[in-house]
mmCIF file of C-alpha atoms in Angstrom:
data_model
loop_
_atom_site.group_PDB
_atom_site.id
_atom_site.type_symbol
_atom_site.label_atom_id
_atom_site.label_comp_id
_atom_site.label_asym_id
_atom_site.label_seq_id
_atom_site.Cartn_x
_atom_site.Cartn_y
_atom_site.Cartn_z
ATOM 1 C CA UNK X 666 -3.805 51.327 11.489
ATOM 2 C CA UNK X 667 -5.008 51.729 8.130
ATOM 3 C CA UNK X 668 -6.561 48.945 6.134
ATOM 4 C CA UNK X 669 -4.591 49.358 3.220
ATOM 5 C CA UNK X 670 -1.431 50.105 4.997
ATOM 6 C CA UNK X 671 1.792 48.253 4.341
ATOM 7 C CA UNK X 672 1.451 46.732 8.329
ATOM 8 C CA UNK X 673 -2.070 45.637 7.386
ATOM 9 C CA UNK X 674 -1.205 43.485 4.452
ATOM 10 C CA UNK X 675 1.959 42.549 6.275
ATOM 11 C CA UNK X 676 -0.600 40.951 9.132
ATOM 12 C CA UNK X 677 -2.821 39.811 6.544
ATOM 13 C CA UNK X 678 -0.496 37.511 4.768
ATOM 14 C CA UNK X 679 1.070 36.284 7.897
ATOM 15 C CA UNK X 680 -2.873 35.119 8.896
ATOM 16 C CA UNK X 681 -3.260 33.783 5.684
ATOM 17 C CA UNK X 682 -0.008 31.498 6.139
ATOM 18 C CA UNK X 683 -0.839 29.967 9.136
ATOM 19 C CA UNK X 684 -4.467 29.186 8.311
ATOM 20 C CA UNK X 685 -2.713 26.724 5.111
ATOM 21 C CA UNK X 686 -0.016 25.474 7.270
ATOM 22 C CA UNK X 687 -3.239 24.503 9.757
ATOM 23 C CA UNK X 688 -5.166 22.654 6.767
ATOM 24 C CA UNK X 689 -1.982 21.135 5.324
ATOM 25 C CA UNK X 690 -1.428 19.465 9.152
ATOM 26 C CA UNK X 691 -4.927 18.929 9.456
ATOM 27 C CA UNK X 692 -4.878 17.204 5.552
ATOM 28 C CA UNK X 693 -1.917 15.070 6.623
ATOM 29 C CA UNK X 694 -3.429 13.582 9.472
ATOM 30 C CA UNK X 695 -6.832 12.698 7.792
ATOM 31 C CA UNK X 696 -5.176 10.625 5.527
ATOM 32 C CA UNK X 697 -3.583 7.079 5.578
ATOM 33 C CA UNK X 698 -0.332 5.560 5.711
ATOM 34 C CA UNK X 699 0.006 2.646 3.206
ATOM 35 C CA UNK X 700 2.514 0.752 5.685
ATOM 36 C CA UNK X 701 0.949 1.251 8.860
ATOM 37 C CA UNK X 702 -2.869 0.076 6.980
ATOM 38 C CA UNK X 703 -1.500 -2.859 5.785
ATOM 39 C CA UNK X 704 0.293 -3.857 8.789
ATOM 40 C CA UNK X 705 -3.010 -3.260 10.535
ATOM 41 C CA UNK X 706 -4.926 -5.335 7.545
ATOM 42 C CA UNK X 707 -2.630 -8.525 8.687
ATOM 43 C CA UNK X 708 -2.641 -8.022 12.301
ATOM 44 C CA UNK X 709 -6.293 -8.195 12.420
ATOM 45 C CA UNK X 710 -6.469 -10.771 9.705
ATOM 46 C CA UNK X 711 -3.769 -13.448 11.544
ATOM 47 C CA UNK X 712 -6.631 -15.695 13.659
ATOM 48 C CA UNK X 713 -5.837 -14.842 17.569
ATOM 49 C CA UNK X 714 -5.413 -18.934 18.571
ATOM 50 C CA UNK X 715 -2.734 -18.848 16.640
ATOM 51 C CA UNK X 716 0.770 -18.588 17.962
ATOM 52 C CA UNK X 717 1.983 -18.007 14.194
ATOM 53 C CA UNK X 718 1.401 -18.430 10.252
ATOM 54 C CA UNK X 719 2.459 -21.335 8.585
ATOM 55 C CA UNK X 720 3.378 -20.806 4.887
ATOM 56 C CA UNK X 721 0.201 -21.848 3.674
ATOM 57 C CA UNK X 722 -1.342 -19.594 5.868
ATOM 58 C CA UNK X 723 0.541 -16.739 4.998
ATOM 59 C CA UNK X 724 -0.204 -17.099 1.346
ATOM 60 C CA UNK X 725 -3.701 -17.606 1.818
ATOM 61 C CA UNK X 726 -3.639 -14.220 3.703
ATOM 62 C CA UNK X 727 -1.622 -12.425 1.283
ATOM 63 C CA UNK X 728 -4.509 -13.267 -1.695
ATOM 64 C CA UNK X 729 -7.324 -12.185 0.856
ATOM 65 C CA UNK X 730 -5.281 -9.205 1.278
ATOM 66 C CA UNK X 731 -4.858 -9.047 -2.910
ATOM 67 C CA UNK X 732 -8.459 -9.672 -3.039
ATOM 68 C CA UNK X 733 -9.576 -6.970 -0.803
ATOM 69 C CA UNK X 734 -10.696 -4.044 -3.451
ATOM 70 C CA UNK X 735 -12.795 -6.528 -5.486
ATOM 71 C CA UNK X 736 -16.464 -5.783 -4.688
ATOM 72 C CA UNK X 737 -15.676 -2.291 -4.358
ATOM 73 C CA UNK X 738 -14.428 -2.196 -8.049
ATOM 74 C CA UNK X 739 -16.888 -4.634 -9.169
ATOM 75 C CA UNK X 740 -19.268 -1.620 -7.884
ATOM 76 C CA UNK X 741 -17.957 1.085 -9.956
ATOM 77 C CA UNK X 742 -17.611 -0.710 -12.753
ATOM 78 C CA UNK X 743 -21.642 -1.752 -12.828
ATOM 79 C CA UNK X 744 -22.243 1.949 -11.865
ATOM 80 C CA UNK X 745 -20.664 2.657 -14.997
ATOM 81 C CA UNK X 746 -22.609 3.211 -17.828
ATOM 82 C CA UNK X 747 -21.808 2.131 -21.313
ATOM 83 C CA UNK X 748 -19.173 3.900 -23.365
ATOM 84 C CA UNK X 749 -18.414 6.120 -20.393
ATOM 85 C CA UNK X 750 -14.873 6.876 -18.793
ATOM 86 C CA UNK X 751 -13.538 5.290 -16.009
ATOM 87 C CA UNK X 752 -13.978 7.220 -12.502
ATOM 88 C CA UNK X 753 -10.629 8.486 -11.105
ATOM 89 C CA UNK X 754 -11.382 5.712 -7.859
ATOM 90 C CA UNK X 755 -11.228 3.174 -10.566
ATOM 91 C CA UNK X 756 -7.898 4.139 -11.884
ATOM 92 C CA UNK X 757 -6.469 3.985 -8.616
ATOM 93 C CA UNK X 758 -7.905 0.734 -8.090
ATOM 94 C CA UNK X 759 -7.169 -0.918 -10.502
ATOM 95 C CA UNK X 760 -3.637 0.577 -10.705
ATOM 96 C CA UNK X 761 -2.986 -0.498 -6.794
ATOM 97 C CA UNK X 762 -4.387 -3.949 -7.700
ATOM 98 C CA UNK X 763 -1.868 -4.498 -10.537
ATOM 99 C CA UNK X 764 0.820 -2.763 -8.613
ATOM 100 C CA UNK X 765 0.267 -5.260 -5.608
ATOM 101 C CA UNK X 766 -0.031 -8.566 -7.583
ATOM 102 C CA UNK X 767 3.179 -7.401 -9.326
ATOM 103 C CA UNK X 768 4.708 -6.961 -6.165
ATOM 104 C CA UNK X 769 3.568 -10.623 -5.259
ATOM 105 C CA UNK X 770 4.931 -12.030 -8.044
ATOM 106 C CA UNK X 771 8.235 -10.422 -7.567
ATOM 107 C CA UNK X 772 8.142 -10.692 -3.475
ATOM 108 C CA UNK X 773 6.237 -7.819 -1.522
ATOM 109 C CA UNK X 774 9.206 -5.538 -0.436
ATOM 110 C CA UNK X 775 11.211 -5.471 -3.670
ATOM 111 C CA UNK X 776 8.726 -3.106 -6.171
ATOM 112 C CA UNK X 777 10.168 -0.272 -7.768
ATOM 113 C CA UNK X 778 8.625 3.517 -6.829
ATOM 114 C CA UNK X 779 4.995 3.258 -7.912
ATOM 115 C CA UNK X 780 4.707 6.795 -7.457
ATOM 116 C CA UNK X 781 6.560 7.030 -10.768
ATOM 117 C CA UNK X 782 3.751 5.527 -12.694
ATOM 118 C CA UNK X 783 0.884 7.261 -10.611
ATOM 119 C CA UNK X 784 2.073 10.636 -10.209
ATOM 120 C CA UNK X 785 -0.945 12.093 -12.023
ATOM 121 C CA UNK X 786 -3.445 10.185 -10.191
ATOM 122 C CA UNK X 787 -2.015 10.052 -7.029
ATOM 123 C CA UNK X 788 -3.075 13.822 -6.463
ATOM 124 C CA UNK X 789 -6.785 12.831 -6.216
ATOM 125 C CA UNK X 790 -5.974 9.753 -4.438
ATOM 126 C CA UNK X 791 -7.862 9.362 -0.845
ATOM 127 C CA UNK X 792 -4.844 7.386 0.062
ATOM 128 C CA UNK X 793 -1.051 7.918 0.033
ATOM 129 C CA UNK X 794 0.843 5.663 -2.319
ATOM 130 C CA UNK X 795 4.185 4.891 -1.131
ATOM 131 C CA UNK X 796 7.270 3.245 -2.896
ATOM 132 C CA UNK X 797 7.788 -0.203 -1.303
ATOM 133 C CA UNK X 798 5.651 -2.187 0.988
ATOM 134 C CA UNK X 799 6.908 -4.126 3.454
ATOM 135 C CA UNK X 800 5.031 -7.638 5.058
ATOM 136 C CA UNK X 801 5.248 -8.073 8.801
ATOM 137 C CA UNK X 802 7.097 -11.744 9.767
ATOM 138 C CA UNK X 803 4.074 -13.642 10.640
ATOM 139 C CA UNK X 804 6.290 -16.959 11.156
ATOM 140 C CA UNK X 805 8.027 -15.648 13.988
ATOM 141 C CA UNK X 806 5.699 -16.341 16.963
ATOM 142 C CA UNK X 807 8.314 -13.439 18.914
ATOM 143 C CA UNK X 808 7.363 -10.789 15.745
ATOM 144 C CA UNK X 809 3.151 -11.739 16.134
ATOM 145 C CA UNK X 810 3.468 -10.918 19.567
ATOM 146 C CA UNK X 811 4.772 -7.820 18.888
ATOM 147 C CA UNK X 812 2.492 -7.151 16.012
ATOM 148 C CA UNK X 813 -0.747 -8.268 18.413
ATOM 149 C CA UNK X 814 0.065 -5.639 21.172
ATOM 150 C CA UNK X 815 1.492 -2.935 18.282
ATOM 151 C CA UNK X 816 -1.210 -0.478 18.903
ATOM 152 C CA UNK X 817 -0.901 1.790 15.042
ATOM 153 C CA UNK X 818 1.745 3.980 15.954
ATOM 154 C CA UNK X 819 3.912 5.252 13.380
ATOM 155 C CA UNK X 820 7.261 5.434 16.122
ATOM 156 C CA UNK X 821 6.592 1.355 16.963
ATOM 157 C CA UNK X 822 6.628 -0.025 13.386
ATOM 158 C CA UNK X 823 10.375 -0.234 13.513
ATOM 159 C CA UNK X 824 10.224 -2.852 16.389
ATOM 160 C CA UNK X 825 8.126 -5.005 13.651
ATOM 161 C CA UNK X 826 10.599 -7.279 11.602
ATOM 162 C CA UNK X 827 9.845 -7.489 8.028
ATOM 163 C CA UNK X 828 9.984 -10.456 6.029
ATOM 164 C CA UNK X 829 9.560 -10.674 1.528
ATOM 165 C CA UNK X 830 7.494 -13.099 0.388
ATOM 166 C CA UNK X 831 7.148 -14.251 -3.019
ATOM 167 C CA UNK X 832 4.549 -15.961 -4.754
ATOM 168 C CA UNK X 833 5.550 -19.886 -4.675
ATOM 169 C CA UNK X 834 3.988 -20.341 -7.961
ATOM 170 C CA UNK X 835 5.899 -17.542 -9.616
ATOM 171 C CA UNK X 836 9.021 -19.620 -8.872
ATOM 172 C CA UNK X 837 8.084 -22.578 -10.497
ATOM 173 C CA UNK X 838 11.019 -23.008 -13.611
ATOM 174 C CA UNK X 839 9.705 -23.102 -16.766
ATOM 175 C CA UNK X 840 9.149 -26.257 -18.254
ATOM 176 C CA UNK X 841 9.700 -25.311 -22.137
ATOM 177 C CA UNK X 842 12.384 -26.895 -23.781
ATOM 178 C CA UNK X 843 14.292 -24.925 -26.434
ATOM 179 C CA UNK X 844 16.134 -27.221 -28.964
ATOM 180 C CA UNK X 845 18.422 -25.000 -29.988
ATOM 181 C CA UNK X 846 19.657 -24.314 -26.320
ATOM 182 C CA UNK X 847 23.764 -25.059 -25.774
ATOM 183 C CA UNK X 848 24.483 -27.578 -22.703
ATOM 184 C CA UNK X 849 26.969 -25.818 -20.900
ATOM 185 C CA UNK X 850 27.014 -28.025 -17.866
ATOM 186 C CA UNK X 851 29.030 -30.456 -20.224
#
C-alpha cells in the first residue's frame, strides 16, 4: 500500500480516532465526581460510635465540610504577590466556596445549575462541577448503615436516601418592623 494512498489515510484517521476516544475514557476516569466526593467527605467524617447525627451534629459537619478549602486558599492567596491576578485554582475556589454556602443558606439540594455561572472556568477545573448536590440522611441510623458499608460506587449511590438541610440560622424571621406595613390578619 502506498503511504499517501486514499486506504492509508483512511487507516490513519481511524488510528487517530481511537487513540482520543482512549484519552477521553482515560480523562473521565481520572477525574472526580462532585456527588460521590462529598458523600465520601461525610461518610468518613460521621464518628464510627455513632449510630447517627443529631441536628447539631449534622450542622457542625456541614461547616467542617464548608470549611474544608480554607488553608488551601489561604495558600494561594499568600503565594500571591501584590497587584497580581488571581490563579485560575483560586477562582474555582472561591467560586465553589460561595456556591456551597449559598447552597447552605438556601438548603443543600435546591441550588440552581452552577455550571451556568462557571462555564468558563470549569474547563480548567481539576474537578467536575455538577448542578445540585445532594446530602446523605445522616439521622436515619438505617441510611448510615448503608452509607458505612457504601464502598464509592457510582451504581450504589441510589440506595443512599437524601435529605436538604438548611441553615437554621438562615430561617430565623426578620425582626425589623416596618411602620408603614398593613395588618392583614385583622
Amino acid at each position: 500500500m502506498h503511504p499517501s494512498s486514499r486506504k492509508a489515510f483512511q487507516l490513519t484517521r481511524v488510528v487517530m480516532r481511537n487513540d482520543r476516544l482512549e484519552q477521553r475514557a482515560r480523562s473521565k476516569e481520572t477525574v472526580g465526581n462532585p456527588k460521590i466526593d462529598r458523600y465520601l467527605w461525610f461518610k468518613f467524617a460521621l464518628d464510627d460510635t455513632l449510630p447517627c447525627a443529631t441536628t447539631e451534629e449534622l450542622h457542625s459537619l456541614i461547616q467542617m465540610y464548608l470549611c474544608r478549602h480554607d488553608e488551601e486558599l489561604e495558600n494561594l492567596q499568600a503565594l500571591r504577590k501584590g497587584n497580581r491576578p488571581k490563579t485560575g485554582r483560586q477562582d474555582i475556589l472561591e467560586a465553589l466556596i460561595k456556591k456551597e454556602k449559598d447552597e447552605y443558606e438556601k438548603g443543600f439540594g435546591k441550588t440552581a445549575n452552577y455550571l451556568d455561572i462557571m462555564t468558563h472556568i470549569a474547563a480548567f477545573a481539576d474537578t467536575t462541577i455538577s448542578s445540585c448536590l445532594e446530602l446523605p440522611d445522616l439521622q436515619n441510623p438505617k441510611n448510615v448503615k448503608i452509607l458505612r458499608s457504601w464502598d464509592g460506587d457510582k451504581n450504589s449511590m441510589a440506595r443512599i436516601k437524601t435529605k436538604t438541610v438548611v441553615n437554621p440560622d438562615a430561617n430565623a424571621p426578620s425582626k425589623s418592623v416596618n411602620s408603614n406595613a398593613m395588618d392583614v390578619a385583622k
